[in-house]
PDB file of C-alpha atoms in Angstrom:
ATOM      1  CA  UNK A  96     146.830 129.680  59.996  1.00 50.00           C
ATOM      2  CA  UNK A  97     148.979 127.790  57.498  1.00 50.00           C
ATOM      3  CA  UNK A  98     152.774 127.999  57.566  1.00 46.00           C
ATOM      4  CA  UNK A  99     152.921 129.653  54.153  1.00 49.00           C
ATOM      5  CA  UNK A 100     150.275 132.260  54.959  1.00 54.00           C
ATOM      6  CA  UNK A 101     151.981 133.143  58.240  1.00 49.00           C
ATOM      7  CA  UNK A 102     155.326 133.425  56.469  1.00 49.00           C
ATOM      8  CA  UNK A 103     153.860 135.700  53.797  1.00 53.00           C
ATOM      9  CA  UNK A 104     152.484 137.959  56.512  1.00 52.00           C
ATOM     10  CA  UNK A 105     155.831 138.092  58.289  1.00 51.00           C
ATOM     11  CA  UNK A 106     157.776 138.867  55.143  1.00 53.00           C
ATOM     12  CA  UNK A 107     155.278 141.564  54.166  1.00 53.00           C
ATOM     13  CA  UNK A 108     156.391 143.402  57.291  1.00 47.00           C
ATOM     14  CA  UNK A 109     159.672 144.159  55.538  1.00 48.00           C
ATOM     15  CA  UNK A 110     157.825 145.961  52.760  1.00 45.00           C
ATOM     16  CA  UNK A 111     155.545 147.676  55.265  1.00 44.00           C
ATOM     17  CA  UNK A 112     158.563 148.972  57.145  1.00 40.00           C
ATOM     18  CA  UNK A 113     159.775 150.589  53.947  1.00 37.00           C
ATOM     19  CA  UNK A 114     156.560 152.624  53.811  1.00 36.00           C
ATOM     20  CA  UNK A 115     157.199 153.863  57.344  1.00 34.00           C
ATOM     21  CA  UNK A 116     160.851 154.753  56.990  1.00 32.00           C
ATOM     22  CA  UNK A 117     160.967 155.889  53.377  1.00 34.00           C
ATOM     23  CA  UNK A 118     163.307 155.004  50.574  1.00 36.00           C
ATOM     24  CA  UNK A 119     166.957 155.727  50.092  1.00 37.00           C
ATOM     25  CA  UNK A 120     168.209 153.200  52.623  1.00 42.00           C
ATOM     26  CA  UNK A 121     170.839 151.808  50.274  1.00 44.00           C
ATOM     27  CA  UNK A 122     173.241 154.710  50.050  1.00 45.00           C
ATOM     28  CA  UNK A 123     176.857 154.465  48.985  1.00 48.00           C
ATOM     29  CA  UNK A 124     179.570 156.868  50.109  1.00 52.00           C
ATOM     30  CA  UNK A 125     179.807 160.142  48.152  1.00 53.00           C
ATOM     31  CA  UNK A 126     182.860 158.828  46.269  1.00 62.00           C
ATOM     32  CA  UNK A 127     181.273 155.500  45.311  1.00 68.00           C
ATOM     33  CA  UNK A 128     180.159 154.761  41.779  1.00 78.00           C
ATOM     34  CA  UNK A 129     176.395 154.744  41.195  1.00 88.00           C
ATOM     35  CA  UNK A 130     174.628 151.350  41.190  1.00 91.00           C
ATOM     36  CA  UNK A 131     174.964 149.482  37.909  1.00 93.00           C
ATOM     37  CA  UNK A 132     172.726 147.105  36.007  1.00 94.00           C
ATOM     38  CA  UNK A 133     173.719 143.495  36.691  1.00 95.00           C
ATOM     39  CA  UNK A 134     175.832 141.722  34.115  1.00 96.00           C
ATOM     40  CA  UNK A 135     174.780 138.255  33.000  1.00 96.00           C
ATOM     41  CA  UNK A 136     177.380 136.682  35.328  1.00 96.00           C
ATOM     42  CA  UNK A 137     176.267 138.773  38.309  1.00 96.00           C
ATOM     43  CA  UNK A 138     172.584 138.070  37.700  1.00 96.00           C
ATOM     44  CA  UNK A 139     173.310 134.341  37.478  1.00 97.00           C
ATOM     45  CA  UNK A 140     175.224 134.449  40.772  1.00 97.00           C
ATOM     46  CA  UNK A 141     172.314 136.191  42.485  1.00 97.00           C
ATOM     47  CA  UNK A 142     169.801 133.836  40.865  1.00 96.00           C
ATOM     48  CA  UNK A 143     171.363 130.655  42.257  1.00 97.00           C
ATOM     49  CA  UNK A 144     172.346 131.736  45.767  1.00 96.00           C
ATOM     50  CA  UNK A 145     169.160 130.443  47.430  1.00 97.00           C
ATOM     51  CA  UNK A 146     169.321 127.238  45.427  1.00 97.00           C
ATOM     52  CA  UNK A 147     172.963 126.772  46.483  1.00 97.00           C
ATOM     53  CA  UNK A 148     171.951 127.149  50.139  1.00 96.00           C
ATOM     54  CA  UNK A 149     169.125 124.654  49.714  1.00 97.00           C
ATOM     55  CA  UNK A 150     171.462 122.221  47.938  1.00 96.00           C
ATOM     56  CA  UNK A 151     173.947 122.504  50.816  1.00 93.00           C
ATOM     57  CA  UNK A 152     171.090 121.574  53.143  1.00 93.00           C
ATOM     58  CA  UNK A 153     172.473 123.102  56.331  1.00 95.00           C
ATOM     59  CA  UNK A 154     174.235 126.460  56.518  1.00 96.00           C
ATOM     60  CA  UNK A 155     175.762 128.134  59.608  1.00 96.00           C
ATOM     61  CA  UNK A 156     174.574 131.708  60.093  1.00 96.00           C
ATOM     62  CA  UNK A 157     175.457 134.455  62.530  1.00 96.00           C
ATOM     63  CA  UNK A 158     172.499 136.817  62.888  1.00 97.00           C
ATOM     64  CA  UNK A 159     172.220 140.244  64.469  1.00 95.00           C
ATOM     65  CA  UNK A 160     168.820 141.934  64.403  1.00 93.00           C
ATOM     66  CA  UNK A 161     167.491 145.042  66.099  1.00 89.00           C
ATOM     67  CA  UNK A 162     164.063 145.818  67.488  1.00 84.00           C
ATOM     68  CA  UNK A 163     162.780 146.378  71.007  1.00 85.00           C
ATOM     69  CA  UNK A 164     165.829 144.286  71.894  1.00 89.00           C
ATOM     70  CA  UNK A 165     168.942 143.351  69.958  1.00 92.00           C
ATOM     71  CA  UNK A 166     169.094 139.675  69.047  1.00 94.00           C
ATOM     72  CA  UNK A 167     172.390 137.949  68.356  1.00 95.00           C
ATOM     73  CA  UNK A 168     172.353 134.297  67.347  1.00 96.00           C
ATOM     74  CA  UNK A 169     174.782 131.691  66.055  1.00 95.00           C
ATOM     75  CA  UNK A 170     172.685 128.988  64.454  1.00 96.00           C
ATOM     76  CA  UNK A 171     172.412 126.255  61.871  1.00 96.00           C
ATOM     77  CA  UNK A 172     169.681 126.779  59.281  1.00 97.00           C
ATOM     78  CA  UNK A 173     168.349 123.593  57.692  1.00 96.00           C
ATOM     79  CA  UNK A 174     166.672 124.838  54.538  1.00 96.00           C
ATOM     80  CA  UNK A 175     165.207 121.467  53.628  1.00 95.00           C
ATOM     81  CA  UNK A 176     163.597 121.067  57.036  1.00 94.00           C
ATOM     82  CA  UNK A 177     162.575 124.733  57.168  1.00 95.00           C
ATOM     83  CA  UNK A 178     164.047 125.174  60.639  1.00 96.00           C
ATOM     84  CA  UNK A 179     166.960 126.732  62.522  1.00 97.00           C
ATOM     85  CA  UNK A 180     168.626 126.019  65.867  1.00 96.00           C
ATOM     86  CA  UNK A 181     171.504 127.415  67.891  1.00 94.00           C
ATOM     87  CA  UNK A 182     172.624 129.783  70.641  1.00 94.00           C
ATOM     88  CA  UNK A 183     171.313 133.272  71.197  1.00 95.00           C
ATOM     89  CA  UNK A 184     171.485 136.332  73.436  1.00 95.00           C
ATOM     90  CA  UNK A 185     169.322 139.433  73.669  1.00 94.00           C
ATOM     91  CA  UNK A 186     170.362 142.816  74.971  1.00 93.00           C
ATOM     92  CA  UNK A 187     169.060 146.350  75.269  1.00 90.00           C
ATOM     93  CA  UNK A 188     169.606 148.460  72.135  1.00 85.00           C
ATOM     94  CA  UNK A 189     173.121 149.862  72.166  1.00 80.00           C
ATOM     95  CA  UNK A 190     174.292 147.471  74.876  1.00 80.00           C
ATOM     96  CA  UNK A 191     176.144 144.157  74.825  1.00 78.00           C
ATOM     97  CA  UNK A 192     175.049 143.203  78.344  1.00 86.00           C
ATOM     98  CA  UNK A 193     172.805 140.142  77.934  1.00 85.00           C
ATOM     99  CA  UNK A 194     169.188 140.296  79.028  1.00 90.00           C
ATOM    100  CA  UNK A 195     168.529 136.666  78.160  1.00 91.00           C
ATOM    101  CA  UNK A 196     170.595 133.872  76.671  1.00 92.00           C
ATOM    102  CA  UNK A 197     170.275 130.205  75.830  1.00 94.00           C
ATOM    103  CA  UNK A 198     169.200 128.244  72.778  1.00 95.00           C
ATOM    104  CA  UNK A 199     166.695 129.230  70.125  1.00 96.00           C
ATOM    105  CA  UNK A 200     164.845 127.228  67.489  1.00 96.00           C
ATOM    106  CA  UNK A 201     162.327 128.356  64.922  1.00 96.00           C
ATOM    107  CA  UNK A 202     160.319 127.278  61.898  1.00 95.00           C
ATOM    108  CA  UNK A 203     158.121 129.251  59.526  1.00 90.00           C
ATOM    109  CA  UNK A 204     155.352 129.622  62.082  1.00 90.00           C
ATOM    110  CA  UNK A 205     156.786 129.323  65.591  1.00 92.00           C
ATOM    111  CA  UNK A 206     159.739 130.197  67.811  1.00 95.00           C
ATOM    112  CA  UNK A 207     161.064 128.355  70.850  1.00 94.00           C
ATOM    113  CA  UNK A 208     163.670 129.408  73.412  1.00 94.00           C
ATOM    114  CA  UNK A 209     165.197 127.621  76.386  1.00 93.00           C
ATOM    115  CA  UNK A 210     168.002 128.109  78.867  1.00 91.00           C
ATOM    116  CA  UNK A 211     171.244 126.516  77.778  1.00 81.00           C
ATOM    117  CA  UNK A 212     172.559 123.446  79.537  1.00 80.00           C
ATOM    118  CA  UNK A 213     175.979 123.254  81.151  1.00 75.00           C
ATOM    119  CA  UNK A 214     177.029 120.295  79.019  1.00 79.00           C
ATOM    120  CA  UNK A 215     175.607 121.698  75.780  1.00 78.00           C
ATOM    121  CA  UNK A 216     172.910 119.032  75.599  1.00 86.00           C
ATOM    122  CA  UNK A 217     169.584 119.800  73.928  1.00 89.00           C
ATOM    123  CA  UNK A 218     167.086 120.989  76.579  1.00 89.00           C
ATOM    124  CA  UNK A 219     164.176 118.706  77.376  1.00 87.00           C
ATOM    125  CA  UNK A 220     160.878 119.413  75.635  1.00 84.00           C
ATOM    126  CA  UNK A 221     159.395 120.731  78.879  1.00 86.00           C
ATOM    127  CA  UNK A 222     162.147 123.352  79.181  1.00 90.00           C
ATOM    128  CA  UNK A 223     161.117 125.255  76.055  1.00 91.00           C
ATOM    129  CA  UNK A 224     159.005 128.382  75.860  1.00 91.00           C
ATOM    130  CA  UNK A 225     157.019 128.283  72.638  1.00 91.00           C
ATOM    131  CA  UNK A 226     155.159 131.048  70.784  1.00 92.00           C
ATOM    132  CA  UNK A 227     153.911 131.842  67.272  1.00 93.00           C
ATOM    133  CA  UNK A 228     155.984 133.943  64.896  1.00 91.00           C
ATOM    134  CA  UNK A 229     154.957 137.592  65.264  1.00 91.00           C
ATOM    135  CA  UNK A 230     155.019 139.714  62.094  1.00 84.00           C
ATOM    136  CA  UNK A 231     154.948 142.907  64.180  1.00 86.00           C
ATOM    137  CA  UNK A 232     158.314 142.116  65.796  1.00 88.00           C
ATOM    138  CA  UNK A 233     161.406 143.071  63.748  1.00 90.00           C
ATOM    139  CA  UNK A 234     163.469 140.278  65.280  1.00 91.00           C
ATOM    140  CA  UNK A 235     160.871 137.712  64.185  1.00 93.00           C
ATOM    141  CA  UNK A 236     160.955 139.177  60.689  1.00 93.00           C
ATOM    142  CA  UNK A 237     164.717 138.575  60.733  1.00 95.00           C
ATOM    143  CA  UNK A 238     164.228 134.952  61.819  1.00 95.00           C
ATOM    144  CA  UNK A 239     161.744 134.403  58.989  1.00 95.00           C
ATOM    145  CA  UNK A 240     164.096 136.010  56.484  1.00 95.00           C
ATOM    146  CA  UNK A 241     166.856 133.590  57.493  1.00 96.00           C
ATOM    147  CA  UNK A 242     164.673 130.668  56.382  1.00 96.00           C
ATOM    148  CA  UNK A 243     164.007 132.428  53.080  1.00 94.00           C
ATOM    149  CA  UNK A 244     167.692 132.351  52.118  1.00 96.00           C
ATOM    150  CA  UNK A 245     167.181 128.865  50.666  1.00 96.00           C
ATOM    151  CA  UNK A 246     164.905 127.684  47.833  1.00 95.00           C
ATOM    152  CA  UNK A 247     164.534 124.431  45.920  1.00 95.00           C
ATOM    153  CA  UNK A 248     165.003 126.056  42.499  1.00 96.00           C
ATOM    154  CA  UNK A 249     167.033 128.933  41.062  1.00 96.00           C
ATOM    155  CA  UNK A 250     165.498 132.281  40.225  1.00 95.00           C
ATOM    156  CA  UNK A 251     165.364 133.641  36.682  1.00 95.00           C
ATOM    157  CA  UNK A 252     168.498 135.775  36.123  1.00 94.00           C
ATOM    158  CA  UNK A 253     166.871 137.718  33.273  1.00 94.00           C
ATOM    159  CA  UNK A 254     163.980 138.731  35.500  1.00 93.00           C
ATOM    160  CA  UNK A 255     166.449 139.778  38.200  1.00 92.00           C
ATOM    161  CA  UNK A 256     168.177 142.053  35.697  1.00 91.00           C
ATOM    162  CA  UNK A 257     164.810 143.601  34.909  1.00 89.00           C
ATOM    163  CA  UNK A 258     163.654 143.850  38.523  1.00 86.00           C
ATOM    164  CA  UNK A 259     165.793 146.728  39.705  1.00 84.00           C
ATOM    165  CA  UNK A 260     168.463 144.629  41.432  1.00 92.00           C
ATOM    166  CA  UNK A 261     171.761 146.455  41.013  1.00 94.00           C
ATOM    167  CA  UNK A 262     175.499 146.023  41.526  1.00 96.00           C
ATOM    168  CA  UNK A 263     176.667 148.376  44.262  1.00 96.00           C
ATOM    169  CA  UNK A 264     180.364 147.465  44.177  1.00 96.00           C
ATOM    170  CA  UNK A 265     182.845 144.619  43.763  1.00 96.00           C
ATOM    171  CA  UNK A 266     185.059 143.509  46.641  1.00 95.00           C
ATOM    172  CA  UNK A 267     188.176 141.329  46.358  1.00 92.00           C
ATOM    173  CA  UNK A 268     189.847 139.959  43.262  1.00 89.00           C
ATOM    174  CA  UNK A 269     190.063 136.722  41.305  1.00 86.00           C
ATOM    175  CA  UNK A 270     188.637 133.719  43.124  1.00 86.00           C
ATOM    176  CA  UNK A 271     187.956 135.973  46.133  1.00 91.00           C
ATOM    177  CA  UNK A 272     185.703 138.325  44.176  1.00 95.00           C
ATOM    178  CA  UNK A 273     182.457 139.189  45.972  1.00 97.00           C
ATOM    179  CA  UNK A 274     179.599 141.045  44.310  1.00 97.00           C
ATOM    180  CA  UNK A 275     177.703 143.422  46.572  1.00 97.00           C
ATOM    181  CA  UNK A 276     174.222 143.740  45.097  1.00 95.00           C
ATOM    182  CA  UNK A 277     170.989 145.385  46.132  1.00 93.00           C
ATOM    183  CA  UNK A 278     167.925 143.193  45.893  1.00 91.00           C
ATOM    184  CA  UNK A 279     164.907 144.183  43.804  1.00 84.00           C
ATOM    185  CA  UNK A 280     163.509 147.520  44.983  1.00 63.00           C
ATOM    186  CA  UNK A 281     159.909 148.503  45.590  1.00 57.00           C
ATOM    187  CA  UNK A 282     157.985 148.950  42.361  1.00 49.00           C
ATOM    188  CA  UNK A 283     157.025 152.496  41.448  1.00 48.00           C
ATOM    189  CA  UNK A 284     153.395 153.653  41.398  1.00 48.00           C
ATOM    190  CA  UNK A 285     153.276 153.183  37.625  1.00 48.00           C
ATOM    191  CA  UNK A 286     154.410 149.556  37.988  1.00 49.00           C
ATOM    192  CA  UNK A 287     157.970 150.151  36.770  1.00 50.00           C
ATOM    193  CA  UNK A 288     160.771 148.265  38.568  1.00 48.00           C
ATOM    194  CA  UNK A 289     162.138 149.600  41.815  1.00 47.00           C
ATOM    195  CA  UNK A 290     165.552 151.181  42.100  1.00 50.00           C
ATOM    196  CA  UNK A 291     168.582 150.383  44.227  1.00 48.00           C
ATOM    197  CA  UNK A 292     167.628 153.325  46.460  1.00 55.00           C
ATOM    198  CA  UNK A 293     164.243 151.704  47.207  1.00 58.00           C
ATOM    199  CA  UNK A 294     165.725 148.288  47.964  1.00 77.00           C
ATOM    200  CA  UNK A 295     165.586 146.981  51.518  1.00 88.00           C
ATOM    201  CA  UNK A 296     168.095 144.162  50.970  1.00 92.00           C
ATOM    202  CA  UNK A 297     171.795 143.814  50.142  1.00 95.00           C
ATOM    203  CA  UNK A 298     173.592 140.592  49.175  1.00 97.00           C
ATOM    204  CA  UNK A 299     177.291 139.760  49.281  1.00 98.00           C
ATOM    205  CA  UNK A 300     177.661 136.889  46.795  1.00 97.00           C
ATOM    206  CA  UNK A 301     180.760 135.184  45.394  1.00 96.00           C
ATOM    207  CA  UNK A 302     181.254 134.457  41.704  1.00 95.00           C
ATOM    208  CA  UNK A 303     179.831 130.940  42.037  1.00 95.00           C
ATOM    209  CA  UNK A 304     176.578 132.179  43.574  1.00 97.00           C
ATOM    210  CA  UNK A 305     177.328 131.331  47.207  1.00 96.00           C
ATOM    211  CA  UNK A 306     176.088 133.749  49.824  1.00 97.00           C
ATOM    212  CA  UNK A 307     178.694 135.444  52.020  1.00 96.00           C
ATOM    213  CA  UNK A 308     176.472 137.962  53.797  1.00 97.00           C
ATOM    214  CA  UNK A 309     172.952 139.313  53.633  1.00 97.00           C
ATOM    215  CA  UNK A 310     171.542 142.528  55.082  1.00 96.00           C
ATOM    216  CA  UNK A 311     167.908 143.639  55.320  1.00 94.00           C
ATOM    217  CA  UNK A 312     166.316 146.797  56.653  1.00 90.00           C
ATOM    218  CA  UNK A 313     163.651 145.823  59.197  1.00 87.00           C
ATOM    219  CA  UNK A 314     161.490 147.537  61.774  1.00 75.00           C
ATOM    220  CA  UNK A 315     162.325 151.240  61.997  1.00 73.00           C
ATOM    221  CA  UNK A 316     165.109 150.818  59.464  1.00 74.00           C
ATOM    222  CA  UNK A 317     167.841 149.180  61.532  1.00 81.00           C
ATOM    223  CA  UNK A 318     169.773 146.520  59.627  1.00 85.00           C
ATOM    224  CA  UNK A 319     169.546 142.833  60.306  1.00 95.00           C
ATOM    225  CA  UNK A 320     172.742 141.115  59.198  1.00 96.00           C
ATOM    226  CA  UNK A 321     173.222 137.450  58.315  1.00 97.00           C
ATOM    227  CA  UNK A 322     176.791 136.198  57.912  1.00 97.00           C
ATOM    228  CA  UNK A 323     177.566 132.727  56.581  1.00 96.00           C
ATOM    229  CA  UNK A 324     180.077 130.739  58.638  1.00 92.00           C
ATOM    230  CA  UNK A 325     182.654 128.161  57.566  1.00 83.00           C
ATOM    231  CA  UNK A 326     182.709 124.403  57.877  1.00 71.00           C
ATOM    232  CA  UNK A 327     180.177 121.590  57.970  1.00 68.00           C
ATOM    233  CA  UNK A 328     177.355 121.828  60.454  1.00 75.00           C
ATOM    234  CA  UNK A 329     175.728 119.068  62.458  1.00 83.00           C
ATOM    235  CA  UNK A 330     172.098 118.267  61.843  1.00 90.00           C
ATOM    236  CA  UNK A 331     169.452 119.946  63.966  1.00 92.00           C
ATOM    237  CA  UNK A 332     168.581 117.431  66.703  1.00 91.00           C
ATOM    238  CA  UNK A 333     165.484 115.381  65.984  1.00 91.00           C
ATOM    239  CA  UNK A 334     163.882 116.377  69.291  1.00 89.00           C
ATOM    240  CA  UNK A 335     164.123 120.049  68.240  1.00 91.00           C
ATOM    241  CA  UNK A 336     162.453 119.350  64.905  1.00 91.00           C
ATOM    242  CA  UNK A 337     159.690 117.431  66.688  1.00 88.00           C
ATOM    243  CA  UNK A 338     159.254 120.319  69.106  1.00 84.00           C
ATOM    244  CA  UNK A 339     158.859 122.766  66.228  1.00 87.00           C
ATOM    245  CA  UNK A 340     156.230 120.575  64.592  1.00 82.00           C
ATOM    246  CA  UNK A 341     154.037 120.633  67.663  1.00 73.00           C
ATOM    247  CA  UNK A 342     150.937 122.785  67.395  1.00 52.00           C
ATOM    248  CA  UNK A 343     150.822 125.909  69.513  1.00 46.00           C
TER     249      UNK A 343
END
């Protein structure tokens, strides 16, 4: 199976989950203002966020995703290489006691894990456990979504305004302003754009179109959160990239 076909299958699991859990996931507090149509500035910020990530090349992400286990990972995502690498732990739902821990690496079609080394060195190729991405696993859907936060071209802001993406609220002021926006919702049966209530994604984006945080409803409806870290990140080691390019 090709990388792109596998990725499409994995990402379709997000939409499938919406059918299982229903709409209305994006709910504001009773006192919050209703979602608003995006202004031109807001639509432009949303339109370039993936392109900005791709242009940066490597972006540090902290991920928390829920499924049969809870996955927490602190990784570097290399959008140009289509890969991610870093530390991870898993735990039982509702617990912080680790079940497993070590390093994790993934591409669009496979995932590898290994025990961490005492000196922080990259584990040898023989130390990795390798498996295909699994579209039925919410945590794998979250890993695939992380790679989709970068793209080599901007989106069309006009189409985003027409898609059902909405402004939920504005946080901060001035240069610290962050737009909290729902992504495009599921289209209605008559083909009309989805609403904020039917959206499975929420973006925190600054005025220049740089992602601060991303949240997606996966699996049974639990959120997967992706928080962008600060600072420059080292490149993913070449031996990890070679490992990810190996066939299963």
